[in-house]
Amino acid sequence: MTAGDLELPFFASTGAEVFVPGASYDIVVADPVFGCPAAPPAEAEEGQALLVSRGDCTFHEKALYAQQSGAEAVIVFNNTTGTINMTVEGTTPITIPAISITEADGDAITAMLTGEAPTGTFTGELMSVDNPTGGLVSDFSSW
């Protein structure tokens, strides 16, 4: 994925539509930033992807909030270091693409939002990302 001059790796969510390579969206931040359904979402404009922060509600609720706003995609950025392997599966089907990005990449996109909304383009290009905990036993494992 590219956003402005940035080339960003992302993780596709299960339970959502897949991004079409070459698809572009104007990226806007959710209000509130967590994208949780405390109130009906504001109307998104055609061609927008909603950027939301991890936290306060489930990934399904965030994707549903974006979908109900009329956004054409949702991008969840982590609220701590590391990556998110998320699913947006739930009772209501999610019919828009949903991805996750790192906290640093979310902060970089947010910093670009002082002016015109940056365009996020999904290139379809595969990227490799180091996993600092790859090959280690999870802290919640009983093994």
JSON list of C-alpha atoms in Angstrom, two decimals, residues 9-143:
[
{"chain": "A", "resi": 9, "resn": "PRO", "atom": "CA", "xyz": [3.03, -3.01, 4.58]},
{"chain": "A", "resi": 10, "resn": "PHE", "atom": "CA", "xyz": [-0.42, -4.08, 5.73]},
{"chain": "A", "resi": 11, "resn": "PHE", "atom": "CA", "xyz": [-2.19, -7.18, 6.96]},
{"chain": "A", "resi": 12, "resn": "ALA", "atom": "CA", "xyz": [-5.50, -8.15, 5.35]},
{"chain": "A", "resi": 13, "resn": "SER", "atom": "CA", "xyz": [-8.29, -9.05, 7.74]},
{"chain": "A", "resi": 14, "resn": "THR", "atom": "CA", "xyz": [-10.29, -12.23, 7.59]},
{"chain": "A", "resi": 15, "resn": "GLY", "atom": "CA", "xyz": [-14.05, -11.80, 7.35]},
{"chain": "A", "resi": 16, "resn": "ALA", "atom": "CA", "xyz": [-13.90, -8.86, 4.92]},
{"chain": "A", "resi": 17, "resn": "GLU", "atom": "CA", "xyz": [-13.71, -8.17, 1.22]},
{"chain": "A", "resi": 18, "resn": "VAL", "atom": "CA", "xyz": [-10.25, -8.10, -0.37]},
{"chain": "A", "resi": 19, "resn": "PHE", "atom": "CA", "xyz": [-8.66, -4.96, -1.76]},
{"chain": "A", "resi": 20, "resn": "VAL", "atom": "CA", "xyz": [-8.51, -4.86, -5.52]},
{"chain": "A", "resi": 21, "resn": "PRO", "atom": "CA", "xyz": [-4.93, -4.11, -6.68]},
{"chain": "A", "resi": 22, "resn": "GLY", "atom": "CA", "xyz": [-4.81, -0.54, -7.96]},
{"chain": "A", "resi": 23, "resn": "ALA", "atom": "CA", "xyz": [-7.80, 0.59, -5.87]},
{"chain": "A", "resi": 24, "resn": "SER", "atom": "CA", "xyz": [-7.31, 4.06, -4.36]},
{"chain": "A", "resi": 25, "resn": "TYR", "atom": "CA", "xyz": [-9.09, 5.75, -1.47]},
{"chain": "A", "resi": 26, "resn": "ASP", "atom": "CA", "xyz": [-8.86, 9.13, 0.23]},
{"chain": "A", "resi": 27, "resn": "ILE", "atom": "CA", "xyz": [-7.85, 8.34, 3.81]},
{"chain": "A", "resi": 28, "resn": "VAL", "atom": "CA", "xyz": [-9.78, 10.14, 6.58]},
{"chain": "A", "resi": 29, "resn": "VAL", "atom": "CA", "xyz": [-9.59, 9.68, 10.36]},
{"chain": "A", "resi": 30, "resn": "ALA", "atom": "CA", "xyz": [-12.67, 8.36, 12.13]},
{"chain": "A", "resi": 31, "resn": "ASP", "atom": "CA", "xyz": [-14.42, 10.63, 14.60]},
{"chain": "A", "resi": 32, "resn": "PRO", "atom": "CA", "xyz": [-14.00, 9.37, 17.27]},
{"chain": "A", "resi": 33, "resn": "VAL", "atom": "CA", "xyz": [-10.61, 7.94, 16.31]},
{"chain": "A", "resi": 34, "resn": "PHE", "atom": "CA", "xyz": [-11.42, 4.51, 17.77]},
{"chain": "A", "resi": 35, "resn": "GLY", "atom": "CA", "xyz": [-14.33, 4.13, 15.34]},
{"chain": "A", "resi": 36, "resn": "CYS", "atom": "CA", "xyz": [-16.56, 2.62, 17.99]},
{"chain": "A", "resi": 37, "resn": "PRO", "atom": "CA", "xyz": [-20.33, 2.81, 17.63]},
{"chain": "A", "resi": 38, "resn": "ALA", "atom": "CA", "xyz": [-21.22, 5.05, 20.58]},
{"chain": "A", "resi": 39, "resn": "ALA", "atom": "CA", "xyz": [-23.20, 7.17, 18.12]},
{"chain": "A", "resi": 40, "resn": "PRO", "atom": "CA", "xyz": [-24.19, 6.79, 14.48]},
{"chain": "A", "resi": 41, "resn": "PRO", "atom": "CA", "xyz": [-21.17, 7.37, 12.24]},
{"chain": "A", "resi": 42, "resn": "ALA", "atom": "CA", "xyz": [-20.75, 10.55, 10.24]},
{"chain": "A", "resi": 43, "resn": "GLU", "atom": "CA", "xyz": [-21.36, 10.16, 6.52]},
{"chain": "A", "resi": 44, "resn": "ALA", "atom": "CA", "xyz": [-18.23, 9.28, 4.59]},
{"chain": "A", "resi": 45, "resn": "GLU", "atom": "CA", "xyz": [-17.80, 10.61, 1.08]},
{"chain": "A", "resi": 46, "resn": "GLU", "atom": "CA", "xyz": [-17.47, 8.36, -1.94]},
{"chain": "A", "resi": 47, "resn": "GLY", "atom": "CA", "xyz": [-13.97, 6.92, -2.34]},
{"chain": "A", "resi": 48, "resn": "GLN", "atom": "CA", "xyz": [-12.94, 7.25, 1.31]},
{"chain": "A", "resi": 49, "resn": "ALA", "atom": "CA", "xyz": [-11.17, 4.78, 3.59]},
{"chain": "A", "resi": 50, "resn": "LEU", "atom": "CA", "xyz": [-11.72, 5.32, 7.30]},
{"chain": "A", "resi": 51, "resn": "LEU", "atom": "CA", "xyz": [-8.56, 5.23, 9.47]},
{"chain": "A", "resi": 52, "resn": "VAL", "atom": "CA", "xyz": [-9.32, 4.01, 13.01]},
{"chain": "A", "resi": 53, "resn": "SER", "atom": "CA", "xyz": [-7.18, 3.21, 16.02]},
{"chain": "A", "resi": 54, "resn": "ARG", "atom": "CA", "xyz": [-7.16, -0.15, 17.75]},
{"chain": "A", "resi": 55, "resn": "GLY", "atom": "CA", "xyz": [-8.90, -0.17, 21.14]},
{"chain": "A", "resi": 56, "resn": "ASP", "atom": "CA", "xyz": [-12.24, 0.42, 22.90]},
{"chain": "A", "resi": 57, "resn": "CYS", "atom": "CA", "xyz": [-14.29, -2.04, 20.77]},
{"chain": "A", "resi": 58, "resn": "THR", "atom": "CA", "xyz": [-13.96, -5.12, 18.57]},
{"chain": "A", "resi": 59, "resn": "PHE", "atom": "CA", "xyz": [-12.49, -5.13, 15.08]},
{"chain": "A", "resi": 60, "resn": "HIS", "atom": "CA", "xyz": [-15.92, -6.16, 13.77]},
{"chain": "A", "resi": 61, "resn": "GLU", "atom": "CA", "xyz": [-17.52, -3.11, 15.41]},
{"chain": "A", "resi": 62, "resn": "LYS", "atom": "CA", "xyz": [-14.87, -0.83, 13.85]},
{"chain": "A", "resi": 63, "resn": "ALA", "atom": "CA", "xyz": [-15.40, -2.31, 10.37]},
{"chain": "A", "resi": 64, "resn": "LEU", "atom": "CA", "xyz": [-19.19, -2.14, 10.75]},
{"chain": "A", "resi": 65, "resn": "TYR", "atom": "CA", "xyz": [-18.92, 1.51, 11.89]},
{"chain": "A", "resi": 66, "resn": "ALA", "atom": "CA", "xyz": [-16.88, 2.31, 8.75]},
{"chain": "A", "resi": 67, "resn": "GLN", "atom": "CA", "xyz": [-19.25, 0.34, 6.52]},
{"chain": "A", "resi": 68, "resn": "GLN", "atom": "CA", "xyz": [-22.34, 2.06, 7.97]},
{"chain": "A", "resi": 69, "resn": "SER", "atom": "CA", "xyz": [-20.70, 5.46, 7.46]},
{"chain": "A", "resi": 70, "resn": "GLY", "atom": "CA", "xyz": [-20.47, 4.74, 3.73]},
{"chain": "A", "resi": 71, "resn": "ALA", "atom": "CA", "xyz": [-16.68, 4.38, 3.73]},
{"chain": "A", "resi": 72, "resn": "GLU", "atom": "CA", "xyz": [-15.38, 2.06, 1.02]},
{"chain": "A", "resi": 73, "resn": "ALA", "atom": "CA", "xyz": [-12.64, 0.55, 3.24]},
{"chain": "A", "resi": 74, "resn": "VAL", "atom": "CA", "xyz": [-11.34, 0.55, 6.81]},
{"chain": "A", "resi": 75, "resn": "ILE", "atom": "CA", "xyz": [-7.72, 0.77, 7.96]},
{"chain": "A", "resi": 76, "resn": "VAL", "atom": "CA", "xyz": [-7.05, -0.13, 11.62]},
{"chain": "A", "resi": 77, "resn": "PHE", "atom": "CA", "xyz": [-3.75, 1.09, 13.05]},
{"chain": "A", "resi": 78, "resn": "ASN", "atom": "CA", "xyz": [-2.24, -0.50, 16.13]},
{"chain": "A", "resi": 79, "resn": "ASN", "atom": "CA", "xyz": [-2.17, 1.45, 19.40]},
{"chain": "A", "resi": 80, "resn": "THR", "atom": "CA", "xyz": [1.11, -0.12, 20.48]},
{"chain": "A", "resi": 81, "resn": "THR", "atom": "CA", "xyz": [4.21, -1.53, 18.80]},
{"chain": "A", "resi": 82, "resn": "GLY", "atom": "CA", "xyz": [3.81, -4.66, 16.73]},
{"chain": "A", "resi": 83, "resn": "THR", "atom": "CA", "xyz": [1.36, -5.95, 14.19]},
{"chain": "A", "resi": 84, "resn": "ILE", "atom": "CA", "xyz": [-2.29, -7.00, 14.32]},
{"chain": "A", "resi": 85, "resn": "ASN", "atom": "CA", "xyz": [-3.60, -10.26, 12.91]},
{"chain": "A", "resi": 86, "resn": "MET", "atom": "CA", "xyz": [-7.28, -9.33, 13.01]},
{"chain": "A", "resi": 87, "resn": "THR", "atom": "CA", "xyz": [-10.62, -10.67, 11.94]},
{"chain": "A", "resi": 88, "resn": "VAL", "atom": "CA", "xyz": [-13.76, -8.62, 11.36]},
{"chain": "A", "resi": 89, "resn": "GLU", "atom": "CA", "xyz": [-16.08, -11.63, 11.25]},
{"chain": "A", "resi": 90, "resn": "GLY", "atom": "CA", "xyz": [-19.37, -11.13, 13.06]},
{"chain": "A", "resi": 91, "resn": "THR", "atom": "CA", "xyz": [-23.13, -11.39, 12.80]},
{"chain": "A", "resi": 92, "resn": "THR", "atom": "CA", "xyz": [-23.40, -8.57, 10.26]},
{"chain": "A", "resi": 93, "resn": "PRO", "atom": "CA", "xyz": [-21.29, -9.33, 7.18]},
{"chain": "A", "resi": 94, "resn": "ILE", "atom": "CA", "xyz": [-18.52, -6.85, 6.40]},
{"chain": "A", "resi": 95, "resn": "THR", "atom": "CA", "xyz": [-18.69, -6.01, 2.71]},
{"chain": "A", "resi": 96, "resn": "ILE", "atom": "CA", "xyz": [-15.78, -3.54, 2.55]},
{"chain": "A", "resi": 97, "resn": "PRO", "atom": "CA", "xyz": [-12.05, -4.30, 2.65]},
{"chain": "A", "resi": 98, "resn": "ALA", "atom": "CA", "xyz": [-10.40, -4.15, 6.10]},
{"chain": "A", "resi": 99, "resn": "ILE", "atom": "CA", "xyz": [-6.67, -4.08, 6.84]},
{"chain": "A", "resi": 100, "resn": "SER", "atom": "CA", "xyz": [-4.37, -3.39, 9.76]},
{"chain": "A", "resi": 101, "resn": "ILE", "atom": "CA", "xyz": [-1.14, -1.39, 9.86]},
{"chain": "A", "resi": 102, "resn": "THR", "atom": "CA", "xyz": [1.42, -0.64, 12.56]},
{"chain": "A", "resi": 103, "resn": "GLU", "atom": "CA", "xyz": [1.17, 2.19, 15.06]},
{"chain": "A", "resi": 104, "resn": "ALA", "atom": "CA", "xyz": [4.13, 3.98, 13.41]},
{"chain": "A", "resi": 105, "resn": "ASP", "atom": "CA", "xyz": [2.46, 3.80, 9.98]},
{"chain": "A", "resi": 106, "resn": "GLY", "atom": "CA", "xyz": [-0.85, 5.00, 11.44]},
{"chain": "A", "resi": 107, "resn": "ASP", "atom": "CA", "xyz": [0.96, 7.94, 13.06]},
{"chain": "A", "resi": 108, "resn": "ALA", "atom": "CA", "xyz": [2.68, 8.73, 9.74]},
{"chain": "A", "resi": 109, "resn": "ILE", "atom": "CA", "xyz": [-0.64, 8.81, 7.88]},
{"chain": "A", "resi": 110, "resn": "THR", "atom": "CA", "xyz": [-2.25, 10.87, 10.66]},
{"chain": "A", "resi": 111, "resn": "ALA", "atom": "CA", "xyz": [0.60, 13.41, 10.39]},
{"chain": "A", "resi": 112, "resn": "MET", "atom": "CA", "xyz": [-0.19, 13.80, 6.67]},
{"chain": "A", "resi": 113, "resn": "LEU", "atom": "CA", "xyz": [-3.80, 14.71, 7.46]},
{"chain": "A", "resi": 114, "resn": "THR", "atom": "CA", "xyz": [-3.06, 18.33, 8.33]},
{"chain": "A", "resi": 115, "resn": "GLY", "atom": "CA", "xyz": [-3.84, 19.26, 4.74]},
{"chain": "A", "resi": 116, "resn": "GLU", "atom": "CA", "xyz": [-5.58, 17.41, 1.95]},
{"chain": "A", "resi": 117, "resn": "ALA", "atom": "CA", "xyz": [-6.49, 13.77, 2.65]},
{"chain": "A", "resi": 118, "resn": "PRO", "atom": "CA", "xyz": [-3.71, 11.47, 1.43]},
{"chain": "A", "resi": 119, "resn": "THR", "atom": "CA", "xyz": [-4.64, 8.86, -1.13]},
{"chain": "A", "resi": 120, "resn": "GLY", "atom": "CA", "xyz": [-4.01, 5.25, -0.18]},
{"chain": "A", "resi": 121, "resn": "THR", "atom": "CA", "xyz": [-3.39, 2.96, -3.16]},
{"chain": "A", "resi": 122, "resn": "PHE", "atom": "CA", "xyz": [-3.31, -0.80, -2.90]},
{"chain": "A", "resi": 123, "resn": "THR", "atom": "CA", "xyz": [-0.59, -1.91, -5.26]},
{"chain": "A", "resi": 124, "resn": "GLY", "atom": "CA", "xyz": [-1.06, -5.65, -4.83]},
{"chain": "A", "resi": 125, "resn": "GLU", "atom": "CA", "xyz": [2.68, -5.87, -4.21]},
{"chain": "A", "resi": 126, "resn": "LEU", "atom": "CA", "xyz": [3.77, -8.33, -1.52]},
{"chain": "A", "resi": 127, "resn": "MET", "atom": "CA", "xyz": [6.10, -7.02, 1.20]},
{"chain": "A", "resi": 128, "resn": "SER", "atom": "CA", "xyz": [8.03, -8.85, 3.89]},
{"chain": "A", "resi": 129, "resn": "VAL", "atom": "CA", "xyz": [7.88, -7.65, 7.49]},
{"chain": "A", "resi": 130, "resn": "ASP", "atom": "CA", "xyz": [10.09, -8.89, 10.31]},
{"chain": "A", "resi": 131, "resn": "ASN", "atom": "CA", "xyz": [8.23, -10.46, 13.23]},
{"chain": "A", "resi": 132, "resn": "PRO", "atom": "CA", "xyz": [10.25, -9.81, 16.40]},
{"chain": "A", "resi": 133, "resn": "THR", "atom": "CA", "xyz": [8.38, -12.57, 18.27]},
{"chain": "A", "resi": 134, "resn": "GLY", "atom": "CA", "xyz": [8.37, -15.08, 15.38]},
{"chain": "A", "resi": 135, "resn": "GLY", "atom": "CA", "xyz": [9.42, -18.55, 16.45]},
{"chain": "A", "resi": 136, "resn": "LEU", "atom": "CA", "xyz": [8.92, -17.80, 20.17]},
{"chain": "A", "resi": 137, "resn": "VAL", "atom": "CA", "xyz": [6.36, -19.41, 22.43]},
{"chain": "A", "resi": 138, "resn": "SER", "atom": "CA", "xyz": [3.50, -17.00, 23.16]},
{"chain": "A", "resi": 139, "resn": "ASP", "atom": "CA", "xyz": [3.30, -15.61, 26.69]},
{"chain": "A", "resi": 140, "resn": "PHE", "atom": "CA", "xyz": [-0.22, -17.05, 26.98]},
{"chain": "A", "resi": 141, "resn": "SER", "atom": "CA", "xyz": [0.83, -20.56, 25.92]},
{"chain": "A", "resi": 142, "resn": "SER", "atom": "CA", "xyz": [0.77, -23.42, 28.42]},
{"chain": "A", "resi": 143, "resn": "TRP", "atom": "CA", "xyz": [3.48, -25.25, 26.51]}
]
